mmCIF file of N, CA and C in Angstrom:
data_model
loop_
_atom_site.group_PDB
_atom_site.id
_atom_site.type_symbol
_atom_site.label_atom_id
_atom_site.label_comp_id
_atom_site.label_asym_id
_atom_site.label_seq_id
_atom_site.Cartn_x
_atom_site.Cartn_y
_atom_site.Cartn_z
ATOM 1 N N MET C 24 10.722 -5.902 -66.679
ATOM 2 C CA MET C 24 9.545 -6.437 -65.602
ATOM 3 C C MET C 24 10.318 -5.815 -64.191
ATOM 4 N N LEU C 25 9.219 -5.334 -63.220
ATOM 5 C CA LEU C 25 9.633 -4.755 -62.097
ATOM 6 C C LEU C 25 8.684 -5.674 -61.044
ATOM 7 N N VAL C 26 9.138 -6.359 -60.145
ATOM 8 C CA VAL C 26 8.819 -7.310 -59.382
ATOM 9 C C VAL C 26 8.877 -6.717 -57.888
ATOM 10 N N VAL C 27 7.684 -6.590 -57.532
ATOM 11 C CA VAL C 27 7.841 -6.050 -55.768
ATOM 12 C C VAL C 27 7.130 -7.333 -54.811
ATOM 13 N N LYS C 28 8.235 -7.369 -53.584
ATOM 14 C CA LYS C 28 8.115 -8.468 -53.088
ATOM 15 C C LYS C 28 7.249 -7.417 -51.757
ATOM 16 N N LYS C 29 6.355 -8.322 -51.299
ATOM 17 C CA LYS C 29 5.691 -7.719 -50.212
ATOM 18 C C LYS C 29 5.867 -8.760 -48.971
ATOM 19 N N ALA C 30 6.136 -8.057 -47.636
ATOM 20 C CA ALA C 30 6.579 -8.820 -46.812
ATOM 21 C C ALA C 30 5.287 -9.584 -46.175
ATOM 22 N N LYS C 31 5.349 -10.914 -46.020
ATOM 23 C CA LYS C 31 4.431 -11.441 -45.484
ATOM 24 C C LYS C 31 4.094 -10.919 -43.770
ATOM 25 N N PRO C 32 2.860 -11.053 -43.673
ATOM 26 C CA PRO C 32 2.254 -10.381 -42.157
ATOM 27 C C PRO C 32 2.584 -11.727 -40.879
ATOM 28 N N ALA C 33 3.062 -11.013 -40.070
ATOM 29 C CA ALA C 33 3.242 -12.340 -38.824
ATOM 30 C C ALA C 33 1.872 -12.474 -38.385
ATOM 31 N N ILE C 34 1.547 -13.666 -38.051
ATOM 32 C CA ILE C 34 -0.201 -13.773 -37.813
ATOM 33 C C ILE C 34 -0.065 -14.672 -36.139
ATOM 34 N N TYR C 35 -0.963 -13.532 -35.403
ATOM 35 C CA TYR C 35 -1.239 -14.809 -34.062
ATOM 36 C C TYR C 35 -2.409 -15.174 -33.810
ATOM 37 N N LYS C 36 -2.398 -16.157 -33.143
ATOM 38 C CA LYS C 36 -3.748 -16.840 -33.247
ATOM 39 C C LYS C 36 -4.169 -17.209 -31.595
ATOM 40 N N LEU C 37 -5.122 -16.969 -31.194
ATOM 41 C CA LEU C 37 -5.581 -17.242 -29.935
ATOM 42 C C LEU C 37 -6.999 -17.721 -30.082
ATOM 43 N N ASN C 38 -7.272 -19.015 -29.674
ATOM 44 C CA ASN C 38 -8.545 -19.531 -30.101
ATOM 45 C C ASN C 38 -9.333 -19.234 -31.402
ATOM 46 N N GLU C 39 -10.096 -18.677 -31.463
ATOM 47 C CA GLU C 39 -10.761 -17.806 -32.494
ATOM 48 C C GLU C 39 -10.237 -16.436 -33.003
ATOM 49 N N VAL C 40 -9.654 -15.960 -32.380
ATOM 50 C CA VAL C 40 -8.832 -14.448 -32.522
ATOM 51 C C VAL C 40 -7.620 -14.784 -33.510
ATOM 52 N N THR C 41 -7.383 -14.058 -34.634
ATOM 53 C CA THR C 41 -6.611 -13.914 -35.391
ATOM 54 C C THR C 41 -6.234 -12.372 -35.577
ATOM 55 N N LEU C 42 -4.951 -12.285 -35.453
ATOM 56 C CA LEU C 42 -4.241 -10.994 -35.449
ATOM 57 C C LEU C 42 -3.248 -11.002 -36.296
ATOM 58 N N LYS C 43 -3.225 -9.824 -37.408
ATOM 59 C CA LYS C 43 -2.055 -9.914 -38.134
ATOM 60 C C LYS C 43 -1.690 -8.787 -37.967
ATOM 61 N N PHE C 44 -0.083 -8.741 -38.405
ATOM 62 C CA PHE C 44 0.953 -7.449 -37.902
ATOM 63 C C PHE C 44 1.981 -7.223 -39.470
ATOM 64 N N ARG C 45 1.943 -6.283 -39.572
ATOM 65 C CA ARG C 45 3.355 -5.631 -40.527
ATOM 66 C C ARG C 45 4.650 -6.044 -39.771
ATOM 67 N N GLN C 46 5.298 -6.399 -40.723
ATOM 68 C CA GLN C 46 6.493 -6.934 -40.371
ATOM 69 C C GLN C 46 7.429 -5.373 -39.683
ATOM 70 N N SER C 47 8.301 -5.684 -38.399
ATOM 71 C CA SER C 47 8.727 -4.738 -37.897
ATOM 72 C C SER C 47 10.286 -3.837 -38.589
ATOM 73 N N SER C 48 10.271 -3.212 -38.245
ATOM 74 C CA SER C 48 11.280 -2.462 -39.345
ATOM 75 C C SER C 48 11.732 -1.239 -38.725
ATOM 76 N N GLU C 49 12.995 -0.612 -38.834
ATOM 77 C CA GLU C 49 13.616 0.437 -38.353
ATOM 78 C C GLU C 49 12.347 1.732 -39.187
ATOM 79 N N ALA C 50 12.067 1.543 -40.186
ATOM 80 C CA ALA C 50 11.375 2.441 -40.721
ATOM 81 C C ALA C 50 9.816 2.563 -39.844
ATOM 82 N N GLU C 51 9.347 1.286 -39.528
ATOM 83 C CA GLU C 51 8.062 1.202 -38.712
ATOM 84 C C GLU C 51 8.258 2.075 -37.249
ATOM 85 N N ASP C 52 9.254 1.921 -36.800
ATOM 86 C CA ASP C 52 9.719 2.517 -35.610
ATOM 87 C C ASP C 52 9.530 3.996 -35.700
ATOM 88 N N ALA C 53 10.463 4.381 -36.657
ATOM 89 C CA ALA C 53 10.577 5.922 -37.008
ATOM 90 C C ALA C 53 9.132 6.379 -37.033
ATOM 91 N N ARG C 54 8.364 5.644 -38.081
ATOM 92 C CA ARG C 54 7.042 6.364 -38.204
ATOM 93 C C ARG C 54 6.069 6.631 -37.107
ATOM 94 N N LEU C 55 6.498 5.562 -36.271
ATOM 95 C CA LEU C 55 5.551 5.475 -34.615
ATOM 96 C C LEU C 55 6.144 6.893 -34.010
ATOM 97 N N ARG C 56 7.409 6.904 -33.868
ATOM 98 C CA ARG C 56 8.215 7.787 -33.407
ATOM 99 C C ARG C 56 7.590 9.102 -33.754
ATOM 100 N N PHE C 57 7.722 9.234 -35.000
ATOM 101 C CA PHE C 57 7.447 10.500 -35.675
ATOM 102 C C PHE C 57 5.996 10.757 -35.584
ATOM 103 N N PHE C 58 4.869 10.121 -35.598
ATOM 104 C CA PHE C 58 3.489 10.043 -35.057
ATOM 105 C C PHE C 58 3.423 10.773 -33.825
ATOM 106 N N ILE C 59 4.002 9.765 -32.660
ATOM 107 C CA ILE C 59 3.916 10.398 -31.079
ATOM 108 C C ILE C 59 4.597 11.616 -31.124
ATOM 109 N N ASP C 60 5.437 12.031 -31.803
ATOM 110 C CA ASP C 60 6.071 13.909 -31.547
ATOM 111 C C ASP C 60 5.275 14.652 -32.527
ATOM 112 N N HIS C 61 4.666 14.205 -33.376
ATOM 113 C CA HIS C 61 3.368 15.203 -34.030
ATOM 114 C C HIS C 61 2.092 15.226 -32.615
ATOM 115 N N CYS C 62 1.881 14.070 -32.193
ATOM 116 C CA CYS C 62 0.878 14.376 -31.287
ATOM 117 C C CYS C 62 1.544 15.097 -29.896
ATOM 118 N N ASN C 63 2.358 15.341 -29.918
ATOM 119 C CA ASN C 63 3.154 16.172 -28.849
ATOM 120 C C ASN C 63 3.355 17.277 -29.108
ATOM 121 N N ILE C 64 3.450 17.935 -30.420
ATOM 122 C CA ILE C 64 3.794 19.097 -30.699
ATOM 123 C C ILE C 64 2.420 19.640 -31.007
ATOM 124 N N TYR C 65 1.675 19.054 -31.785
ATOM 125 C CA TYR C 65 0.399 19.801 -32.395
ATOM 126 C C TYR C 65 -0.819 19.537 -31.882
ATOM 127 N N ASP C 66 -1.074 18.539 -31.147
ATOM 128 C CA ASP C 66 -2.351 17.998 -30.365
ATOM 129 C C ASP C 66 -2.254 18.374 -29.112
ATOM 130 N N ASN C 67 -0.923 18.600 -28.432
ATOM 131 C CA ASN C 67 -0.625 18.497 -27.065
ATOM 132 C C ASN C 67 -1.637 17.847 -26.186
ATOM 133 N N ASP C 68 -1.468 16.035 -26.668
ATOM 134 C CA ASP C 68 -1.959 14.959 -26.089
ATOM 135 C C ASP C 68 -0.967 14.346 -25.096
ATOM 136 N N ASN C 69 -0.970 15.076 -23.851
ATOM 137 C CA ASN C 69 -0.026 14.581 -22.905
ATOM 138 C C ASN C 69 -0.241 13.383 -22.529
ATOM 139 N N ASP C 70 -1.610 12.972 -22.241
ATOM 140 C CA ASP C 70 -2.106 11.680 -21.953
ATOM 141 C C ASP C 70 -1.517 10.600 -22.761
ATOM 142 N N LEU C 71 -1.489 10.684 -24.370
ATOM 143 C CA LEU C 71 -1.007 9.999 -25.108
ATOM 144 C C LEU C 71 0.507 9.730 -24.885
ATOM 145 N N ILE C 72 1.260 10.795 -25.028
ATOM 146 C CA ILE C 72 2.588 10.940 -24.287
ATOM 147 C C ILE C 72 3.131 10.042 -23.422
ATOM 148 N N VAL C 73 2.383 10.395 -22.388
ATOM 149 C CA VAL C 73 2.735 9.655 -20.958
ATOM 150 C C VAL C 73 2.444 8.151 -21.114
ATOM 151 N N ASP C 74 1.239 8.078 -21.751
ATOM 152 C CA ASP C 74 1.048 6.432 -21.755
ATOM 153 C C ASP C 74 1.958 5.583 -22.787
ATOM 154 N N TRP C 75 2.234 6.521 -23.885
ATOM 155 C CA TRP C 75 3.142 5.845 -24.854
ATOM 156 C C TRP C 75 4.915 5.374 -24.151
ATOM 157 N N HIS C 76 5.140 6.393 -23.475
ATOM 158 C CA HIS C 76 6.253 6.035 -22.656
ATOM 159 C C HIS C 76 6.169 5.120 -21.682
ATOM 160 N N LEU C 77 5.222 4.896 -21.217
ATOM 161 C CA LEU C 77 4.953 3.534 -20.054
ATOM 162 C C LEU C 77 4.425 2.263 -20.809
ATOM 163 N N ASN C 78 4.227 2.326 -22.121
ATOM 164 C CA ASN C 78 3.872 1.306 -22.723
ATOM 165 C C ASN C 78 4.103 1.164 -24.351
ATOM 166 N N GLN C 79 5.694 1.543 -24.400
ATOM 167 C CA GLN C 79 6.398 1.468 -25.692
ATOM 168 C C GLN C 79 5.814 -0.008 -26.869
ATOM 169 N N ASN C 80 6.212 -1.144 -26.083
ATOM 170 C CA ASN C 80 5.981 -2.202 -26.836
ATOM 171 C C ASN C 80 4.328 -2.287 -27.336
ATOM 172 N N THR C 81 3.611 -1.919 -26.350
ATOM 173 C CA THR C 81 2.092 -2.250 -26.557
ATOM 174 C C THR C 81 1.592 -1.020 -27.632
ATOM 175 N N TYR C 82 2.021 -0.146 -27.759
ATOM 176 C CA TYR C 82 1.991 1.112 -28.660
ATOM 177 C C TYR C 82 2.835 0.607 -30.099
ATOM 178 N N TYR C 83 3.699 -0.068 -29.929
ATOM 179 C CA TYR C 83 4.512 -0.647 -31.395
ATOM 180 C C TYR C 83 3.653 -1.765 -31.954
ATOM 181 N N ALA C 84 3.021 -2.600 -30.829
ATOM 182 C CA ALA C 84 2.259 -3.378 -31.615
ATOM 183 C C ALA C 84 1.138 -3.144 -31.990
ATOM 184 N N ALA C 85 0.291 -2.189 -31.437
ATOM 185 C CA ALA C 85 -0.973 -1.414 -32.182
ATOM 186 C C ALA C 85 -0.552 -0.816 -33.273
ATOM 187 N N TRP C 86 0.707 -0.359 -33.552
ATOM 188 C CA TRP C 86 1.336 0.272 -34.816
ATOM 189 C C TRP C 86 1.286 -0.643 -36.003
ATOM 190 N N LEU C 87 1.577 -1.569 -35.409
ATOM 191 C CA LEU C 87 1.864 -2.734 -36.358
ATOM 192 C C LEU C 87 0.668 -3.710 -36.984
ATOM 193 N N LEU C 88 -0.144 -3.283 -35.864
ATOM 194 C CA LEU C 88 -1.594 -4.299 -36.152
ATOM 195 C C LEU C 88 -2.285 -3.988 -37.379
ATOM 196 N N MET C 89 -2.505 -4.693 -38.417
ATOM 197 C CA MET C 89 -3.067 -4.600 -39.600
ATOM 198 C C MET C 89 -4.543 -4.753 -39.839
ATOM 199 N N ASP C 90 -4.637 -6.329 -39.046
ATOM 200 C CA ASP C 90 -6.137 -6.920 -39.359
ATOM 201 C C ASP C 90 -6.386 -7.520 -38.171
ATOM 202 N N THR C 91 -7.763 -7.591 -37.471
ATOM 203 C CA THR C 91 -8.245 -8.761 -36.716
ATOM 204 C C THR C 91 -9.487 -9.425 -37.281
ATOM 205 N N SER C 92 -9.525 -10.688 -36.780
ATOM 206 C CA SER C 92 -10.511 -11.733 -37.064
ATOM 207 C C SER C 92 -10.955 -12.070 -35.845
ATOM 208 N N GLY C 93 -11.997 -11.975 -35.589
ATOM 209 C CA GLY C 93 -12.667 -12.916 -34.287
ATOM 210 C C GLY C 93 -12.585 -12.003 -33.173
ATOM 211 N N VAL C 94 -12.431 -10.471 -32.857
ATOM 212 C CA VAL C 94 -12.298 -9.459 -31.969
ATOM 213 C C VAL C 94 -13.825 -8.745 -32.223
ATOM 214 N N ILE C 95 -14.385 -9.048 -30.895
ATOM 215 C CA ILE C 95 -15.852 -7.880 -30.841
ATOM 216 C C ILE C 95 -15.353 -7.021 -30.035
ATOM 217 N N ASP C 96 -16.522 -5.819 -30.048
ATOM 218 C CA ASP C 96 -16.649 -4.801 -29.139
ATOM 219 C C ASP C 96 -17.595 -4.976 -28.013
ATOM 220 N N ASP C 97 -17.763 -4.153 -27.358
ATOM 221 C CA ASP C 97 -18.663 -4.329 -26.050
ATOM 222 C C ASP C 97 -20.006 -4.499 -26.463
ATOM 223 N N ASP C 98 -20.457 -4.116 -27.907
ATOM 224 C CA ASP C 98 -21.795 -4.175 -28.263
ATOM 225 C C ASP C 98 -21.817 -5.814 -29.132
ATOM 226 N N GLY C 99 -21.143 -6.418 -28.898
ATOM 227 C CA GLY C 99 -21.036 -7.758 -29.735
ATOM 228 C C GLY C 99 -20.872 -7.517 -31.428
ATOM 229 N N ASN C 100 -20.411 -6.676 -31.735
ATOM 230 C CA ASN C 100 -20.564 -6.712 -33.395
ATOM 231 C C ASN C 100 -18.561 -6.707 -33.523
ATOM 232 N N ALA C 101 -18.365 -7.022 -34.837
ATOM 233 C CA ALA C 101 -17.397 -7.512 -35.054
ATOM 234 C C ALA C 101 -16.362 -6.194 -35.286
ATOM 235 N N LEU C 102 -15.199 -6.224 -34.420
ATOM 236 C CA LEU C 102 -14.464 -4.851 -34.625
ATOM 237 C C LEU C 102 -13.408 -4.594 -35.851
ATOM 238 N N ASN C 103 -13.850 -3.664 -36.718
ATOM 239 C CA ASN C 103 -12.768 -3.338 -37.843
ATOM 240 C C ASN C 103 -11.662 -2.297 -37.551
ATOM 241 N N VAL C 104 -10.575 -3.180 -37.330
ATOM 242 C CA VAL C 104 -9.365 -2.464 -36.772
ATOM 243 C C VAL C 104 -9.074 -1.115 -37.706
ATOM 244 N N ARG C 105 -9.254 -1.540 -39.070
ATOM 245 C CA ARG C 105 -8.977 -0.079 -39.931
ATOM 246 C C ARG C 105 -9.585 0.905 -39.418
ATOM 247 N N LYS C 106 -10.933 0.887 -38.773
ATOM 248 C CA LYS C 106 -11.794 2.171 -38.404
ATOM 249 C C LYS C 106 -11.409 2.626 -37.038
ATOM 250 N N ASN C 107 -10.248 1.876 -36.230
ATOM 251 C CA ASN C 107 -9.993 2.467 -35.142
ATOM 252 C C ASN C 107 -8.538 3.405 -35.328
ATOM 253 N N ASP C 108 -8.344 4.215 -34.355
ATOM 254 C CA ASP C 108 -7.137 5.202 -34.247
ATOM 255 C C ASP C 108 -6.250 4.158 -33.386
ATOM 256 N N LEU C 109 -5.077 5.104 -32.963
ATOM 257 C CA LEU C 109 -3.991 4.271 -32.646
ATOM 258 C C LEU C 109 -4.343 3.670 -31.198
ATOM 259 N N ARG C 110 -5.672 4.555 -30.250
ATOM 260 C CA ARG C 110 -5.982 4.337 -28.994
ATOM 261 C C ARG C 110 -6.662 3.065 -29.150
ATOM 262 N N GLY C 111 -7.335 2.721 -30.001
ATOM 263 C CA GLY C 111 -8.397 1.813 -30.216
ATOM 264 C C GLY C 111 -7.563 0.609 -30.335
ATOM 265 N N LYS C 112 -6.438 0.849 -31.220
ATOM 266 C CA LYS C 112 -5.893 -0.416 -31.190
ATOM 267 C C LYS C 112 -4.939 -1.077 -30.164
ATOM 268 N N VAL C 113 -4.552 0.122 -29.339
ATOM 269 C CA VAL C 113 -3.903 -0.202 -27.975
ATOM 270 C C VAL C 113 -4.815 -1.064 -27.180
ATOM 271 N N ALA C 114 -5.952 -0.276 -27.193
ATOM 272 C CA ALA C 114 -7.020 -0.964 -26.321
ATOM 273 C C ALA C 114 -7.211 -2.405 -26.666
ATOM 274 N N ILE C 115 -7.157 -2.944 -28.162
ATOM 275 C CA ILE C 115 -7.112 -4.028 -28.462
ATOM 276 C C ILE C 115 -5.941 -5.096 -27.723
ATOM 277 N N ILE C 116 -4.571 -4.259 -27.964
ATOM 278 C CA ILE C 116 -3.336 -4.989 -27.604
ATOM 279 C C ILE C 116 -3.423 -5.283 -25.947
ATOM 280 N N LYS C 117 -3.695 -4.599 -25.303
ATOM 281 C CA LYS C 117 -3.936 -4.511 -24.087
ATOM 282 C C LYS C 117 -4.969 -5.465 -23.661
ATOM 283 N N ALA C 118 -5.885 -5.639 -24.052
ATOM 284 C CA ALA C 118 -6.988 -6.785 -23.642
ATOM 285 C C ALA C 118 -6.114 -8.097 -24.248
ATOM 286 N N LEU C 119 -5.649 -8.325 -25.090
ATOM 287 C CA LEU C 119 -4.898 -9.505 -25.914
ATOM 288 C C LEU C 119 -3.590 -9.651 -24.541
ATOM 289 N N LYS C 120 -3.101 -8.883 -24.283
ATOM 290 C CA LYS C 120 -1.978 -9.144 -23.214
ATOM 291 C C LYS C 120 -2.547 -9.475 -21.871
ATOM 292 N N GLU C 121 -3.970 -9.167 -21.544
ATOM 293 C CA GLU C 121 -4.437 -9.726 -20.235
ATOM 294 C C GLU C 121 -5.115 -11.077 -20.503
ATOM 295 N N ALA C 122 -5.309 -11.152 -21.812
ATOM 296 C CA ALA C 122 -5.956 -12.531 -21.927
ATOM 297 C C ALA C 122 -5.141 -13.818 -22.274
ATOM 298 N N ASP C 123 -4.019 -13.052 -22.520
ATOM 299 C CA ASP C 123 -2.764 -14.377 -22.914
ATOM 300 C C ASP C 123 -1.703 -13.883 -22.544
ATOM 301 N N PRO C 124 -0.946 -14.282 -21.738
ATOM 302 C CA PRO C 124 0.590 -14.095 -21.340
ATOM 303 C C PRO C 124 1.440 -14.541 -22.342
ATOM 304 N N LYS C 125 1.147 -15.213 -23.658
ATOM 305 C CA LYS C 125 2.110 -15.852 -24.330
ATOM 306 C C LYS C 125 2.278 -14.580 -25.458
ATOM 307 N N PHE C 126 1.520 -13.653 -25.545
ATOM 308 C CA PHE C 126 1.631 -12.505 -26.615
ATOM 309 C C PHE C 126 3.111 -12.060 -26.496
ATOM 310 N N SER C 127 3.074 -11.505 -25.295
ATOM 311 C CA SER C 127 4.382 -10.565 -25.081
ATOM 312 C C SER C 127 5.607 -10.977 -25.767
ATOM 313 N N PRO C 128 6.017 -12.177 -24.889
ATOM 314 C CA PRO C 128 7.063 -12.923 -25.611
ATOM 315 C C PRO C 128 7.271 -13.200 -26.981
ATOM 316 N N TRP C 129 5.611 -13.595 -27.700
ATOM 317 C CA TRP C 129 5.581 -13.701 -29.166
ATOM 318 C C TRP C 129 6.201 -12.404 -29.747
ATOM 319 N N PHE C 130 5.381 -11.165 -29.352
ATOM 320 C CA PHE C 130 5.713 -9.958 -29.982
ATOM 321 C C PHE C 130 7.097 -9.446 -29.788
ATOM 322 N N GLU C 131 7.835 -9.856 -28.760
ATOM 323 C CA GLU C 131 9.234 -9.630 -28.576
ATOM 324 C C GLU C 131 9.950 -10.040 -29.732
ATOM 325 N N SER C 132 9.748 -11.584 -29.866
ATOM 326 C CA SER C 132 10.724 -12.036 -31.092
ATOM 327 C C SER C 132 10.152 -11.730 -32.210
ATOM 328 N N HIS C 133 9.240 -11.097 -32.449
ATOM 329 C CA HIS C 133 8.932 -10.639 -33.708
ATOM 330 C C HIS C 133 9.461 -9.831 -34.263
ATOM 331 N N ILE C 134 9.656 -8.471 -33.061
ATOM 332 C CA ILE C 134 10.578 -7.367 -33.355
ATOM 333 C C ILE C 134 11.874 -7.347 -33.202
ATOM 334 N N GLU C 135 12.535 -8.520 -32.955
ATOM 335 C CA GLU C 135 14.025 -8.690 -32.824
ATOM 336 C C GLU C 135 14.352 -8.808 -34.296
ATOM 337 N N PRO C 136 15.439 -7.620 -34.513
ATOM 338 C CA PRO C 136 16.393 -7.917 -35.540
ATOM 339 C C PRO C 136 16.945 -9.115 -36.192
ATOM 340 N N ALA C 137 16.862 -9.378 -37.543
ATOM 341 C CA ALA C 137 16.988 -10.901 -38.067
ATOM 342 C C ALA C 137 18.665 -11.417 -37.607
ATOM 343 N N GLU C 138 19.360 -10.161 -37.625
ATOM 344 C CA GLU C 138 20.723 -10.883 -36.894
ATOM 345 C C GLU C 138 20.635 -11.470 -35.290
ATOM 346 N N LYS C 139 19.918 -11.085 -34.601
ATOM 347 C CA LYS C 139 20.103 -11.469 -33.363
ATOM 348 C C LYS C 139 19.322 -12.811 -33.539
ATOM 349 N N LYS C 140 18.095 -13.250 -34.326
ATOM 350 C CA LYS C 140 17.525 -14.499 -34.700
ATOM 351 C C LYS C 140 18.477 -15.537 -35.049
ATOM 352 N N ILE C 141 19.352 -15.071 -36.015
ATOM 353 C CA ILE C 141 20.203 -15.927 -36.562
ATOM 354 C C ILE C 141 21.203 -16.408 -35.434
ATOM 355 N N ALA C 142 21.809 -15.623 -34.928
ATOM 356 C CA ALA C 142 22.533 -15.627 -33.628
ATOM 357 C C ALA C 142 22.186 -17.077 -32.714
ATOM 358 N N GLU C 143 21.150 -16.758 -32.207
ATOM 359 C CA GLU C 143 20.470 -17.588 -31.325
ATOM 360 C C GLU C 143 19.983 -18.911 -31.868
ATOM 361 N N VAL C 144 19.844 -18.868 -33.031
ATOM 362 C CA VAL C 144 19.479 -20.504 -33.445
ATOM 363 C C VAL C 144 20.482 -21.215 -33.898
ATOM 364 N N ALA C 145 21.654 -20.383 -34.072
ATOM 365 C CA ALA C 145 23.086 -21.556 -34.154
ATOM 366 C C ALA C 145 23.400 -21.930 -32.539
ATOM 367 N N ALA C 146 23.567 -23.016 -32.162
ATOM 368 C CA ALA C 146 23.699 -23.455 -31.018
ATOM 369 C C ALA C 146 25.525 -23.947 -31.176
ATOM 370 N N PRO C 147 25.993 -23.840 -30.140
ATOM 371 C CA PRO C 147 27.385 -24.321 -30.197
ATOM 372 C C PRO C 147 27.761 -25.804 -30.778
ATOM 373 N N GLY C 148 28.767 -26.125 -31.594
ATOM 374 C CA GLY C 148 28.884 -27.371 -31.967
ATOM 375 C C GLY C 148 28.168 -27.302 -33.387
ATOM 376 N N GLU C 149 27.369 -26.616 -33.778
ATOM 377 C CA GLU C 149 26.513 -26.771 -35.024
ATOM 378 C C GLU C 149 27.545 -26.032 -35.863
ATOM 379 N N LEU C 150 28.073 -25.193 -36.073
ATOM 380 C CA LEU C 150 28.801 -24.192 -36.512
ATOM 381 C C LEU C 150 30.069 -25.124 -37.168
ATOM 382 N N VAL C 151 30.638 -24.910 -38.154
ATOM 383 C CA VAL C 151 32.172 -25.247 -38.462
ATOM 384 C C VAL C 151 33.303 -24.564 -38.170
ATOM 385 N N GLY C 152 33.911 -25.286 -37.449
ATOM 386 C CA GLY C 152 35.197 -24.289 -36.814
ATOM 387 C C GLY C 152 36.281 -24.183 -37.832
ATOM 388 N N ALA C 153 37.127 -23.349 -38.026
ATOM 389 C CA ALA C 153 38.082 -23.431 -38.847
ATOM 390 C C ALA C 153 38.967 -24.380 -38.693
ATOM 391 N N GLU C 154 39.507 -24.832 -37.436
ATOM 392 C CA GLU C 154 40.227 -25.902 -37.411
ATOM 393 C C GLU C 154 39.720 -27.197 -38.065
ATOM 394 N N THR C 155 38.400 -27.637 -38.543
ATOM 395 C CA THR C 155 38.054 -28.808 -38.897
ATOM 396 C C THR C 155 38.041 -28.832 -40.191
ATOM 397 N N VAL C 156 38.299 -27.521 -41.213
ATOM 398 C CA VAL C 156 38.117 -27.720 -42.366
ATOM 399 C C VAL C 156 39.478 -27.614 -42.949
ATOM 400 N N GLN C 157 39.548 -28.717 -44.031
ATOM 401 C CA GLN C 157 40.998 -28.700 -44.772
ATOM 402 C C GLN C 157 41.093 -27.926 -45.647
ATOM 403 N N PRO C 158 42.551 -27.240 -45.639
ATOM 404 C CA PRO C 158 43.152 -26.313 -46.349
ATOM 405 C C PRO C 158 43.299 -26.387 -47.879
ATOM 406 N N VAL C 159 42.767 -25.529 -48.611
ATOM 407 C CA VAL C 159 42.435 -25.711 -49.892
ATOM 408 C C VAL C 159 44.107 -25.321 -50.870
ATOM 409 N N GLN C 160 44.234 -26.207 -51.454
ATOM 410 C CA GLN C 160 45.070 -26.159 -52.350
ATOM 411 C C GLN C 160 45.172 -25.181 -53.648
ATOM 412 N N GLY C 161 46.536 -24.692 -53.682
ATOM 413 C CA GLY C 161 46.267 -23.658 -55.051
ATOM 414 C C GLY C 161 46.179 -24.141 -56.059
ATOM 415 N N GLN C 162 45.863 -23.528 -57.248
ATOM 416 C CA GLN C 162 45.724 -24.014 -58.620
ATOM 417 C C GLN C 162 46.800 -24.310 -59.192
#
């Protein structure tokens, strides 16, 4: 039997708005950079390239954005994030950053490597030092 584990999305809530993000990884970052390079080479979209260089975390958040609930457009209709291109998703993230200053620190902690999170969680004194462990006797 083949068992495939799917990473659970990271969920950010602000009042009635719920945003779901794919898990961050080196592969996701590489895909976004490939997409930006493609836009630069084939579409010659200089505005997108400049905006990406100025707002890389915003673009990465937009790239990882999977689903929205409670987000409405200018006409009062529910916004379907899957029908938006990258620029539309960036507009959602920029609006969220303006509405909630807690989003940026949350997202930056979401994209940190697991090794860094583990190192920050372990406070001094919680780990067992080698000097406190009894030596093991041979058999």
